[in-house]
Coordinates of C-alpha atoms in Angstrom, one line a residue:
M1 CA 0.0 0.0 0.0
S2 CA 1.4 3.4 -0.9
D3 CA 2.8 5.3 2.1
L4 CA 2.9 9.1 2.8
T5 CA 6.4 9.8 1.4
G6 CA 8.0 10.7 -1.9
R7 CA 7.8 7.0 -2.8
V8 CA 4.3 7.5 -4.0
R9 CA 4.6 7.5 -7.8
G10 CA 2.1 10.2 -8.5
P11 CA 1.6 14.0 -8.5
L12 CA 0.8 14.2 -4.8
A13 CA 2.3 12.7 -1.7
P14 CA 1.2 14.5 1.4
S15 CA 3.1 13.7 4.6
T16 CA -0.2 13.7 6.5
A17 CA -3.7 13.3 5.2
V18 CA -7.1 11.8 6.0
Q19 CA -6.9 9.8 2.7
R20 CA -3.6 8.6 1.3
P21 CA -3.1 8.6 -2.5
L22 CA -2.1 5.6 -4.5
S23 CA 0.7 5.5 -7.1
I24 CA -0.3 5.9 -10.8
D25 CA 0.8 2.3 -11.5
D26 CA -1.3 1.0 -8.5
V27 CA -4.4 1.5 -10.7
E28 CA -4.8 0.0 -14.2
I29 CA -7.6 1.5 -16.3
H30 CA -8.7 -1.1 -18.9
G31 CA -11.5 0.7 -20.7
G32 CA -14.3 3.2 -20.6
P33 CA -13.8 6.8 -21.6
L34 CA -10.8 7.3 -19.2
G35 CA -9.1 4.2 -20.7
R36 CA -9.7 5.5 -24.2
W37 CA -8.4 8.9 -23.3
Q38 CA -5.2 7.4 -22.0
R39 CA -4.7 5.3 -25.1
I40 CA -5.3 8.3 -27.4
N41 CA -3.1 10.4 -25.2
R42 CA -0.2 7.9 -25.6
E43 CA -0.7 7.2 -29.3
A44 CA -1.6 10.7 -30.6
S45 CA -1.5 13.6 -28.1
I46 CA 1.9 13.1 -26.6
P47 CA 3.7 12.5 -29.9
L48 CA 2.0 15.7 -31.2
G49 CA 3.2 17.5 -28.1
L50 CA 6.8 16.3 -28.4
A51 CA 6.9 17.5 -32.0
Q52 CA 5.5 20.9 -30.9
M53 CA 8.3 21.4 -28.4
E54 CA 10.6 22.2 -31.4
K55 CA 8.0 23.7 -33.6
S56 CA 6.6 26.2 -31.1
G57 CA 10.0 27.4 -29.9
A58 CA 10.1 26.0 -26.4
V59 CA 13.2 23.9 -27.0
P60 CA 14.9 26.3 -29.5
N61 CA 14.5 29.1 -26.9
L62 CA 16.4 27.2 -24.3
R63 CA 19.2 26.5 -26.8
L64 CA 19.5 30.3 -27.2
A65 CA 19.7 30.6 -23.4
A66 CA 22.5 28.0 -23.5
G67 CA 24.4 30.0 -26.1
E68 CA 23.9 27.2 -28.6
G69 CA 21.3 28.4 -31.1
D70 CA 20.7 30.9 -33.8
G71 CA 17.7 33.2 -34.3
S72 CA 15.5 35.0 -31.9
F73 CA 13.2 34.1 -29.0
Q74 CA 9.9 32.7 -30.1
G75 CA 6.5 32.9 -28.3
Y76 CA 5.4 34.2 -24.9
R77 CA 7.6 34.9 -21.9
F78 CA 6.3 31.7 -20.3
Q79 CA 7.1 29.4 -23.2
D80 CA 9.4 27.3 -21.0
S81 CA 6.4 26.0 -19.1
D82 CA 5.1 24.1 -22.1
L83 CA 8.2 22.0 -22.1
Y84 CA 7.9 21.4 -18.3
K85 CA 4.3 20.2 -18.6
Q86 CA 5.3 18.0 -21.5
L87 CA 8.1 16.5 -19.4
E88 CA 5.6 15.8 -16.6
A89 CA 3.2 14.1 -19.1
V90 CA 6.0 11.9 -20.4
A91 CA 7.1 11.0 -16.8
W92 CA 3.7 9.8 -15.8
E93 CA 3.2 8.0 -19.0
H94 CA 6.5 6.2 -18.4
C95 CA 5.3 5.4 -14.9
R96 CA 2.1 3.9 -16.4
H97 CA 3.7 1.9 -19.2
P98 CA 7.5 1.7 -18.8
E99 CA 7.9 -0.5 -21.9
R100 CA 8.6 2.7 -23.9
E101 CA 11.4 3.5 -21.5
G102 CA 13.9 4.3 -24.3
A103 CA 12.0 7.1 -25.9
Y104 CA 10.7 8.7 -22.7
R105 CA 13.9 8.3 -20.8
A106 CA 15.8 9.9 -23.7
F107 CA 13.5 12.9 -23.9
V108 CA 13.8 13.6 -20.2
A109 CA 17.6 13.1 -20.2
E110 CA 18.1 15.3 -23.2
S111 CA 15.8 18.0 -21.9
A112 CA 17.5 17.9 -18.4
A113 CA 20.9 18.2 -20.1
L114 CA 19.8 21.2 -22.2
L115 CA 18.2 22.9 -19.1
A116 CA 21.4 22.4 -17.1
R117 CA 23.5 24.0 -19.9
A118 CA 21.0 26.9 -20.1
Q119 CA 20.9 27.4 -16.3
R120 CA 22.9 30.3 -15.0
P121 CA 25.6 29.6 -12.3
D122 CA 23.4 31.1 -9.6
G123 CA 20.5 28.6 -10.5
Y124 CA 18.3 31.0 -12.5
L125 CA 16.6 29.5 -15.5
N126 CA 14.1 31.3 -17.8
A127 CA 14.8 31.5 -21.5
H128 CA 12.8 34.6 -22.1
Y129 CA 14.6 36.7 -19.5
Q130 CA 18.0 35.3 -20.2
V131 CA 17.7 35.9 -23.9
V132 CA 15.5 39.0 -24.2
K133 CA 15.6 40.9 -20.9
P134 CA 18.6 39.8 -18.8
E135 CA 18.7 43.1 -17.1
R136 CA 15.0 42.7 -15.8
I137 CA 15.3 39.3 -14.1
F138 CA 12.9 39.3 -11.1
A139 CA 12.0 42.9 -11.8
E140 CA 8.7 42.3 -13.5
L141 CA 7.1 39.6 -11.3
E142 CA 3.6 41.0 -11.7
Y143 CA 3.6 39.6 -15.3
S144 CA 6.9 37.8 -15.9
H145 CA 5.7 34.3 -15.0
E146 CA 9.3 33.5 -13.7
M147 CA 8.1 31.7 -10.6
Y148 CA 5.2 30.2 -12.5
C149 CA 7.6 28.6 -15.0
A150 CA 9.8 27.5 -12.1
G151 CA 6.8 25.8 -10.5
H152 CA 6.1 23.7 -13.6
L153 CA 9.8 22.8 -13.7
F154 CA 9.6 21.6 -10.1
Q155 CA 6.6 19.5 -10.8
A156 CA 8.2 18.0 -13.9
A157 CA 11.3 17.2 -11.8
V158 CA 9.3 15.6 -9.0
A159 CA 7.4 13.5 -11.7
A160 CA 10.7 12.3 -13.3
A161 CA 12.2 11.3 -10.0
R162 CA 9.1 9.5 -8.8
A163 CA 8.7 7.8 -12.2
G164 CA 12.2 6.4 -12.1
L165 CA 13.6 8.6 -14.9
G166 CA 16.6 9.8 -12.9
E167 CA 17.4 12.9 -10.9
D168 CA 19.2 15.1 -13.5
L169 CA 16.0 17.2 -13.9
L170 CA 15.7 17.3 -10.1
H171 CA 19.2 18.7 -9.8
V172 CA 18.3 21.6 -12.2
A173 CA 15.0 22.2 -10.3
R174 CA 16.6 22.3 -6.9
R175 CA 19.3 24.8 -8.0
F176 CA 16.5 27.1 -9.1
A177 CA 14.4 26.5 -6.0
D178 CA 17.5 27.2 -3.8
L179 CA 17.9 30.5 -5.6
L180 CA 14.3 31.4 -4.8
V181 CA 14.8 30.5 -1.2
R182 CA 18.0 32.6 -1.0
R183 CA 16.3 35.6 -2.5
F184 CA 12.6 35.5 -1.5
L185 CA 12.8 33.7 1.9
V186 CA 16.2 34.3 3.4
G187 CA 17.1 37.4 1.5
G188 CA 14.0 39.4 2.4
D189 CA 12.6 40.1 -1.0
D190 CA 8.8 40.1 -0.7
G191 CA 8.1 39.8 -4.4
I192 CA 5.2 37.6 -5.5
D193 CA 4.6 36.2 -9.0
G194 CA 1.5 37.5 -10.5
H195 CA 0.5 34.0 -11.6
A196 CA 0.2 31.6 -8.7
E197 CA 1.5 28.1 -9.3
V198 CA 4.9 27.9 -7.7
E199 CA 3.3 27.5 -4.2
T200 CA 1.9 24.0 -4.8
A201 CA 5.1 23.0 -6.7
L202 CA 7.4 24.1 -3.8
V203 CA 5.3 22.0 -1.4
E204 CA 5.7 18.9 -3.5
L205 CA 9.4 19.5 -3.9
Y206 CA 9.6 19.7 -0.1
R207 CA 7.6 16.4 0.2
L208 CA 10.1 14.7 -2.1
T209 CA 13.3 16.1 -0.7
G210 CA 12.5 16.9 2.9
E211 CA 14.0 20.4 2.5
R212 CA 11.9 22.6 4.8
P213 CA 12.8 26.0 3.2
Y214 CA 10.8 25.0 0.2
L215 CA 7.7 24.7 2.3
D216 CA 8.5 27.8 4.3
L217 CA 8.8 29.8 1.0
A218 CA 5.5 28.5 -0.2
R219 CA 3.8 29.6 3.0
K220 CA 5.4 33.1 2.8
L221 CA 4.2 33.6 -0.8
I222 CA 0.7 32.7 0.3
D223 CA 0.7 34.9 3.4
N224 CA 2.1 37.8 1.4
R225 CA -0.9 37.9 -1.0
G226 CA -3.4 40.6 -0.4
K227 CA -0.8 43.0 0.9
G228 CA -0.4 45.0 -2.3
L229 CA 3.0 43.5 -3.0
I230 CA 2.1 42.6 -6.6
K231 CA 2.8 45.6 -8.7
S232 CA 0.2 46.8 -11.1
T233 CA -0.7 44.3 -13.9
G234 CA -3.0 46.8 -15.6
M235 CA -5.9 44.5 -14.6
G236 CA -6.4 45.5 -10.9
P237 CA -5.6 43.7 -7.7
L238 CA -8.5 41.1 -8.1
Y239 CA -6.9 39.8 -11.3
A240 CA -4.0 38.3 -9.4
Q241 CA -5.8 37.6 -6.1
D242 CA -3.9 40.4 -4.4
H243 CA -7.0 42.3 -3.1
L244 CA -7.3 40.6 0.3
P245 CA -5.2 38.3 2.4
V246 CA -5.9 34.7 1.6
R247 CA -7.3 33.9 5.0
E248 CA -9.9 36.7 4.7
A249 CA -11.1 36.2 1.1
D250 CA -14.6 34.6 0.9
T251 CA -15.0 34.2 -2.9
A252 CA -12.9 33.3 -5.9
V253 CA -12.0 36.3 -8.0
G254 CA -9.9 37.4 -11.0
H255 CA -8.0 35.1 -13.4
A256 CA -9.5 31.7 -12.8
V257 CA -6.4 29.5 -13.4
R258 CA -4.4 31.7 -11.0
Q259 CA -7.0 31.5 -8.3
L260 CA -7.4 27.7 -8.6
Y261 CA -3.6 27.0 -8.7
L262 CA -3.3 29.3 -5.6
E263 CA -6.0 27.2 -3.8
A264 CA -4.0 24.0 -4.5
G265 CA -1.0 25.6 -2.9
V266 CA -3.1 26.9 0.0
V267 CA -4.4 23.4 0.8
D268 CA -0.9 21.9 0.4
V269 CA 0.6 24.4 2.9
A270 CA -2.3 24.0 5.3
V271 CA -1.9 20.2 5.3
E272 CA 1.9 20.2 5.8
T273 CA 1.9 22.9 8.5
G274 CA -1.3 21.8 10.3
D275 CA -2.9 25.2 9.7
A276 CA -6.6 24.5 10.2
D277 CA -7.6 28.2 9.7
L278 CA -5.8 28.3 6.3
L279 CA -7.5 25.1 5.2
A280 CA -10.9 26.4 6.4
S281 CA -10.5 29.5 4.3
S282 CA -10.0 27.4 1.2
V283 CA -13.1 25.3 2.0
R284 CA -15.1 28.5 2.5
R285 CA -14.1 29.8 -1.0
W286 CA -14.9 26.3 -2.4
E287 CA -18.4 26.4 -1.0
D288 CA -19.0 29.8 -2.5
L289 CA -17.5 28.9 -5.8
V290 CA -19.6 25.7 -6.2
A291 CA -22.8 27.5 -5.2
T292 CA -22.4 30.6 -7.4
K293 CA -19.6 30.5 -9.9
T294 CA -19.5 27.0 -11.4
S295 CA -20.9 26.0 -14.8
I296 CA -23.0 22.8 -15.0
T297 CA -20.0 21.2 -16.7
G298 CA -17.8 22.0 -13.8
G299 CA -16.1 24.7 -15.8
H300 CA -14.7 27.9 -14.2
G301 CA -14.3 31.4 -15.5
S302 CA -17.2 33.3 -16.9
R303 CA -15.4 36.2 -18.6
H304 CA -13.2 36.4 -21.6
D305 CA -11.9 39.7 -20.2
G306 CA -9.1 38.6 -17.9
E307 CA -10.0 34.9 -18.3
A308 CA -11.7 35.6 -15.1
F309 CA -14.4 34.7 -12.6
G310 CA -17.4 37.1 -12.8
E311 CA -19.8 38.1 -10.1
R312 CA -21.9 35.5 -8.3
Y313 CA -24.4 33.8 -10.6
E314 CA -22.7 35.4 -13.7
L315 CA -22.7 32.2 -15.8
P316 CA -23.4 33.0 -19.4
P317 CA -23.5 29.9 -21.7
D318 CA -22.3 31.5 -25.0
R319 CA -19.6 33.7 -23.5
A320 CA -18.4 31.2 -20.9
Y321 CA -14.6 31.1 -20.9
N322 CA -14.2 27.8 -18.9
E323 CA -10.5 27.5 -19.9
S324 CA -9.2 23.9 -20.1
C325 CA -6.4 24.8 -17.7
A326 CA -9.0 26.0 -15.2
A327 CA -10.7 22.6 -15.3
I328 CA -7.3 20.9 -14.6
A329 CA -6.5 23.3 -11.8
S330 CA -9.9 22.7 -10.3
I331 CA -9.3 18.9 -10.3
H332 CA -5.9 19.6 -8.6
W333 CA -7.6 21.7 -5.9
N334 CA -10.5 19.3 -5.3
W335 CA -8.1 16.3 -5.1
R336 CA -6.1 18.0 -2.3
L337 CA -9.3 18.9 -0.4
L338 CA -10.5 15.3 -0.8
L339 CA -7.2 13.9 0.7
A340 CA -7.3 16.5 3.5
T341 CA -10.9 15.9 4.5
G342 CA -12.1 12.6 3.1
H343 CA -15.4 14.1 1.9
G344 CA -17.0 12.8 -1.2
R345 CA -18.3 16.2 -2.4
Y346 CA -14.8 17.0 -3.7
A347 CA -14.8 13.7 -5.7
D348 CA -18.2 14.6 -7.0
L349 CA -16.9 17.8 -8.5
I350 CA -13.8 16.1 -9.8
E351 CA -16.1 13.7 -11.6
R352 CA -18.3 16.4 -13.0
T353 CA -15.3 18.4 -14.2
L354 CA -13.4 15.4 -15.5
Y355 CA -16.2 14.0 -17.7
N356 CA -17.4 17.3 -19.0
A357 CA -15.4 20.5 -18.8
F358 CA -12.1 18.7 -19.0
A359 CA -13.1 15.9 -21.4
A360 CA -14.5 18.3 -23.9
S361 CA -11.1 20.0 -24.3
T362 CA -9.8 17.3 -26.6
S363 CA -11.0 15.9 -29.9
A364 CA -11.9 12.3 -30.2
D365 CA -8.7 11.5 -32.0
G366 CA -6.5 13.4 -29.5
T367 CA -5.0 15.8 -32.0
R368 CA -7.0 19.0 -31.5
F369 CA -7.8 21.0 -28.4
F370 CA -10.1 23.7 -27.0
Y371 CA -8.6 26.5 -25.0
V372 CA -12.1 27.8 -24.1
N373 CA -15.1 25.6 -23.5
P374 CA -18.3 27.5 -24.0
L375 CA -21.8 26.0 -23.4
Q376 CA -23.2 27.4 -26.6
R377 CA -21.8 28.1 -30.1
R378 CA -23.7 30.3 -32.5
A379 CA -23.7 30.1 -36.2
D380 CA -21.5 33.1 -36.7
L381 CA -18.7 32.0 -34.4
F382 CA -17.3 29.0 -36.3
E383 CA -14.1 30.8 -37.1
D384 CA -13.9 32.8 -33.8
A385 CA -10.4 32.5 -32.3
Y386 CA -11.8 31.3 -29.0
L387 CA -15.3 30.1 -29.7
G388 CA -14.6 28.3 -33.0
R389 CA -13.4 24.7 -33.5
R390 CA -10.6 22.9 -31.7
R391 CA -7.1 23.6 -32.8
E392 CA -3.9 21.5 -33.1
W393 CA -1.9 24.0 -31.1
F394 CA -2.0 27.6 -29.8
A395 CA 0.5 30.5 -29.7
C396 CA -0.3 30.4 -26.0
A397 CA -0.2 26.6 -25.6
C398 CA -0.7 26.3 -21.9
C399 CA -3.6 23.9 -22.3
P400 CA -2.5 21.0 -24.5
P401 CA 0.5 19.8 -22.5
N402 CA -1.5 20.4 -19.3
I403 CA -4.2 18.1 -20.6
M404 CA -1.6 15.5 -21.5
R405 CA -0.1 15.4 -18.0
L406 CA -3.5 15.0 -16.3
V407 CA -4.6 12.2 -18.6
S408 CA -1.3 10.3 -18.0
S409 CA -1.8 10.5 -14.3
L410 CA -5.6 9.7 -14.1
G411 CA -4.9 6.5 -12.2
H412 CA -3.7 8.6 -9.3
Y413 CA -7.2 10.0 -8.8
V414 CA -9.2 6.8 -8.7
A415 CA -8.8 5.4 -5.2
T416 CA -7.1 6.0 -1.8
T417 CA -6.3 4.3 1.4
D418 CA -6.6 5.1 5.1
D419 CA -6.1 3.2 8.4
E420 CA -9.5 1.6 7.9
G421 CA -9.2 0.3 4.4
V422 CA -9.7 1.4 0.7
S423 CA -11.9 4.2 -0.7
V424 CA -12.9 4.3 -4.4
H425 CA -13.7 7.7 -5.7
Q426 CA -13.9 7.3 -9.5
Y427 CA -15.4 4.2 -11.3
V428 CA -13.3 2.7 -14.1
P429 CA -12.9 -0.8 -15.3
G430 CA -9.6 -2.3 -14.3
V431 CA -7.5 -3.2 -11.3
I432 CA -6.9 -1.4 -8.0
R433 CA -3.9 -2.4 -5.9
A434 CA -3.7 -1.0 -2.4
G435 CA -1.0 -2.9 -0.5
G436 CA -2.4 -6.3 0.3
V437 CA -5.8 -5.5 -1.3
V438 CA -6.3 -6.2 -5.0
L439 CA -9.7 -5.3 -6.5
D440 CA -10.9 -6.2 -10.0
V441 CA -13.4 -3.7 -11.2
E442 CA -15.9 -4.5 -14.0
T443 CA -18.2 -1.7 -15.3
G444 CA -19.5 0.0 -18.4
Y445 CA -19.6 3.3 -16.6
P446 CA -20.6 6.0 -17.4
W447 CA -22.9 4.4 -20.0
D448 CA -24.0 1.7 -17.5
G449 CA -24.5 2.3 -13.7
Q450 CA -23.4 -1.2 -12.5
V451 CA -20.0 -1.3 -10.9
R452 CA -18.8 -4.7 -9.8
F453 CA -15.9 -5.1 -7.4
T454 CA -14.3 -8.6 -6.9
V455 CA -11.7 -9.1 -4.2
R456 CA -8.7 -10.8 -5.8
S457 CA -6.7 -10.8 -2.7
A458 CA -6.9 -9.3 0.8
P459 CA -5.0 -9.2 4.1
G460 CA -6.3 -11.0 7.1
G461 CA -8.7 -9.3 9.5
E462 CA -11.4 -6.8 8.9
W463 CA -11.1 -3.8 6.7
T464 CA -13.5 -1.3 5.1
L465 CA -14.3 -0.8 1.5
K466 CA -15.8 2.6 0.9
L467 CA -17.6 3.4 -2.4
R468 CA -18.6 7.0 -3.3
V469 CA -22.3 7.5 -3.9
P470 CA -22.6 10.4 -6.4
A471 CA -25.0 13.1 -5.4
W472 CA -26.8 12.8 -8.7
S473 CA -27.8 9.1 -8.1
S474 CA -31.3 9.3 -6.7
T475 CA -31.6 5.6 -6.1
T476 CA -28.5 3.6 -5.3
T477 CA -28.3 -0.1 -4.6
L478 CA -25.7 -2.4 -3.2
A479 CA -25.5 -6.2 -3.8
S480 CA -22.9 -8.3 -2.0
E481 CA -22.2 -11.9 -3.0
P482 CA -20.1 -14.3 -0.9
G483 CA -16.8 -15.7 -2.1
T484 CA -15.5 -18.1 0.5
A485 CA -16.8 -16.5 3.7
A486 CA -18.8 -13.4 3.1
T487 CA -22.5 -13.0 3.8
G488 CA -24.6 -12.0 0.8
T489 CA -26.7 -8.9 1.1
S490 CA -28.5 -6.5 -1.2
G491 CA -30.8 -3.6 -1.1
R492 CA -31.1 0.2 -1.4
L493 CA -28.2 2.2 -0.1
T494 CA -28.0 5.4 1.9
P495 CA -24.5 6.9 2.0
G496 CA -22.9 8.2 5.1
P497 CA -22.4 11.9 5.9
D498 CA -19.2 11.8 3.9
G499 CA -20.9 10.7 0.7
Y500 CA -19.6 7.1 0.8
A501 CA -21.1 3.7 1.4
A502 CA -18.8 1.8 3.9
I503 CA -18.7 -2.0 4.0
R504 CA -16.6 -3.4 6.7
R505 CA -15.9 -7.1 7.0
E506 CA -13.2 -9.8 6.9
W507 CA -12.9 -10.0 3.2
Q508 CA -12.0 -13.1 1.3
A509 CA -10.8 -13.7 -2.2
G510 CA -13.8 -14.0 -4.5
D511 CA -16.1 -11.8 -2.5
T512 CA -18.0 -9.4 -4.8
V513 CA -19.9 -6.1 -4.3
T514 CA -22.0 -4.5 -7.0
L515 CA -22.8 -0.9 -6.8
G516 CA -25.9 0.1 -8.7
L517 CA -26.2 3.8 -9.7
D518 CA -29.3 5.4 -11.1
L519 CA -28.6 6.6 -14.7
T520 CA -32.1 7.8 -15.4
P521 CA -31.8 10.9 -17.6
R522 CA -32.8 14.1 -15.8
V523 CA -33.9 17.6 -16.7
V524 CA -31.9 20.2 -14.8
R525 CA -33.0 23.8 -14.2
P526 CA -30.7 26.7 -13.3
H527 CA -30.7 28.8 -10.1
R528 CA -33.2 31.6 -10.5
R529 CA -30.5 34.2 -10.1
I530 CA -28.5 33.1 -13.1
D531 CA -30.1 35.7 -15.5
A532 CA -28.5 34.3 -18.6
L533 CA -30.2 30.9 -18.1
R534 CA -33.7 31.9 -17.1
G535 CA -36.4 29.9 -18.9
C536 CA -33.9 27.2 -19.9
A537 CA -33.1 23.7 -18.9
A538 CA -30.3 21.2 -19.5
I539 CA -30.2 17.4 -19.6
E540 CA -27.8 15.1 -17.6
R541 CA -27.4 11.4 -17.3
G542 CA -25.1 10.0 -14.7
P543 CA -22.0 12.1 -14.5
L544 CA -22.5 13.4 -18.1
V545 CA -23.9 16.7 -19.1
Y546 CA -25.5 16.6 -22.6
C547 CA -25.7 19.1 -25.4
F548 CA -27.6 19.6 -28.6
E549 CA -25.7 19.9 -31.9
Q550 CA -27.4 21.1 -35.0
I551 CA -26.3 18.0 -37.0
D552 CA -28.7 15.8 -34.9
Q553 CA -31.8 18.0 -35.3
D554 CA -34.6 17.9 -37.9
A555 CA -35.1 21.7 -37.5
D556 CA -33.1 24.8 -36.8
L557 CA -31.8 24.2 -33.2
D558 CA -32.6 27.8 -32.3
D559 CA -36.2 27.3 -33.1
L560 CA -36.6 24.3 -30.8
A561 CA -37.7 24.2 -27.2
L562 CA -38.0 21.5 -24.7
A563 CA -41.6 20.4 -24.1
P564 CA -43.1 20.7 -20.6
G565 CA -42.6 17.4 -18.8
A566 CA -40.7 16.1 -21.7
A567 CA -40.1 12.3 -21.8
L568 CA -36.4 11.4 -22.1
R569 CA -35.4 8.3 -24.1
T570 CA -31.8 6.8 -24.4
A571 CA -30.4 5.1 -27.5
E572 CA -26.9 3.7 -28.0
R573 CA -25.4 4.8 -31.4
D574 CA -22.1 4.6 -33.2
L575 CA -21.5 8.0 -34.7
P576 CA -18.9 9.0 -37.2
G577 CA -16.1 11.0 -35.6
I578 CA -17.3 10.1 -32.1
G579 CA -17.7 6.3 -31.9
T580 CA -20.1 4.5 -29.6
T581 CA -22.2 6.8 -27.4
V582 CA -25.5 7.0 -25.7
L583 CA -27.9 9.6 -27.2
I584 CA -30.9 11.1 -25.4
E585 CA -34.1 12.0 -27.2
A586 CA -36.5 14.5 -25.7
D587 CA -40.0 15.7 -26.6
A588 CA -39.8 19.2 -28.0
V589 CA -41.8 21.8 -29.9
R590 CA -40.8 23.7 -33.0
L591 CA -41.5 27.4 -32.4
P592 CA -43.0 29.5 -35.3
P593 CA -40.6 31.5 -37.3
A594 CA -39.6 34.9 -35.9
P595 CA -40.0 38.1 -37.9
A596 CA -37.2 38.6 -40.3
H597 CA -37.2 42.4 -40.1
G598 CA -37.7 45.1 -37.6
L599 CA -36.9 45.1 -33.9
P600 CA -36.5 41.6 -32.3
Y601 CA -39.3 42.4 -29.8
T602 CA -43.1 42.0 -29.8
T603 CA -46.1 42.6 -27.6
G604 CA -48.2 39.9 -29.2
A605 CA -48.4 36.2 -29.0
D606 CA -46.9 33.9 -31.6
A607 CA -48.9 34.0 -34.8
A608 CA -48.8 30.2 -35.2
P609 CA -49.0 27.3 -32.7
A610 CA -45.9 25.4 -31.9
A611 CA -45.5 22.1 -33.7
P612 CA -44.4 18.8 -32.0
A613 CA -40.7 17.9 -32.5
T614 CA -37.8 15.9 -31.1
L615 CA -34.6 17.1 -29.6
T616 CA -31.5 14.8 -29.8
A617 CA -28.6 15.3 -27.3
V618 CA -25.1 13.9 -27.2
P619 CA -22.6 14.0 -24.3
Y620 CA -21.1 17.5 -24.1
Y621 CA -17.6 16.1 -24.1
Q622 CA -18.2 14.6 -27.5
W623 CA -19.3 17.8 -29.3
D624 CA -17.4 19.4 -32.2
N625 CA -16.1 16.1 -33.5
R626 CA -18.4 16.2 -36.6
D627 CA -19.5 19.2 -38.7
G628 CA -18.7 21.9 -36.1
G629 CA -22.1 23.5 -36.3
V630 CA -24.4 25.2 -33.8
M631 CA -24.4 23.8 -30.2
R632 CA -26.1 24.5 -27.0
V633 CA -26.2 22.9 -23.5
W634 CA -29.1 25.0 -22.2
I635 CA -32.3 24.8 -24.2
P636 CA -35.4 27.0 -23.8
L637 CA -38.4 25.5 -22.1
A638 CA -41.6 25.8 -24.1

């Protein structure tokens, strides 16, 4: 069973926690959407990303910093971070399947060697500032991303070390981290990077190495926010979460990715220092965020202006930003809260975000990506830079390699252990190994709600198997069958206050438990204060949010409305560009044509009665894999 040290082969290894994470290779995912995403990530996305490291300028820039290349710096000042996230993706993929050791090990070794040659004698490493602005190093922290890039370097180095790919990258990372400690902890410089991220990375570097100054620096950076120490970004103090001290802030504000990465660091520091008040502040913001600033898909960030959170209940479907990186950062934060508290509500939000906001970011073939994930696309936005179709890469390519590193590490988020036994948070077909416990999992989830666990081996004595009961499952059943000694039971299930069903017994090889989750499609209505969604509804089934694409409708989608009390019918289909999926058909009405001229307002009733029609919905994460037409998640109610 994975312990609480750096020997955990995964992104997170807290030294103390309510729930203890497993290593990536403790969990095998054999199928379902997550298994497919991992296969496509390995076969298509990662090779694409590796090629883009040269094409985009990330690697050539570092050659310039090392004094080895010709030409000029390419891309944004944070271009280095693309390489670091790509390195982390490769490390976790190697951890998952080391049979490709040669290619992955070579990429990490060659990158580490280049970074070592580019690194200054004092440990500083940032291609943009070394090549373009050497006189401005650490002088523009409000927008330089120097610590942000360093944070992704630290995470890549931790991943490489934990995945068994050597410590050359770790040596580079520690030299840079030691420089940050000398300047910003010991040296008295109170500067803060305008883009949070280094905080959570410093804590993980501390967990791996045991070097306390890394943790102390992370805590100082968090405690210094809200003191006006971040110079003007031109976007105001809320943009970089510098408006209030972290412990006093009640709601998420500003740039969504920055806020969410900051929260991951806040939880990490709170857990490692035993700071209950700091942890409580993060939980307080989480509760407000979920209640007032979260899209139905789990996406975050309602404004294109500043890639930012808006006001409470400001959740427009068509202008929703919902950056892919924000979905990833949200999963990071929720995972830390889950480990710190053991509460299933964080696993619920991970599931919602993973299957919807995050999953939609990547095309079915793994070669194109969304930066922004709106809940509606209009007919005149097909070529819009943000609201158009997925793209192979971006000038600002923070999202694609970020997506790849999360997909490679998905096994880390499936199950945990504690002193009582094993908890399962996400349902995937495959094998879970937790010390002496080995569980085989059979399921067609999320298309099918039956999840069957078979004990392959177990230690002697009693231990507890805890299974998350999703909040959306209105009727949940549990059936237990004896192997050699267990007593069979079955019936309806009520989860405990933490959101889990707990089964404690002296388990034997061959014992089985089947969890039955209610996948009846459901119509969901928005909170009355979400002005942009009044009079609309959405459709969900299990963890999946559905959407309506024009290609599946018999009439103009914008002229269709969901019928009152609409019956919902499911049908399994194999769709070109998507593959096997479960469609939902709903009773609808076709509204009479609107006037083509004059003001778009009227005082009269519709001139013609509405005609019966049918609406067809597909899972939101599968949209934009066909013709790229009109799409909407929220549909008007007739």
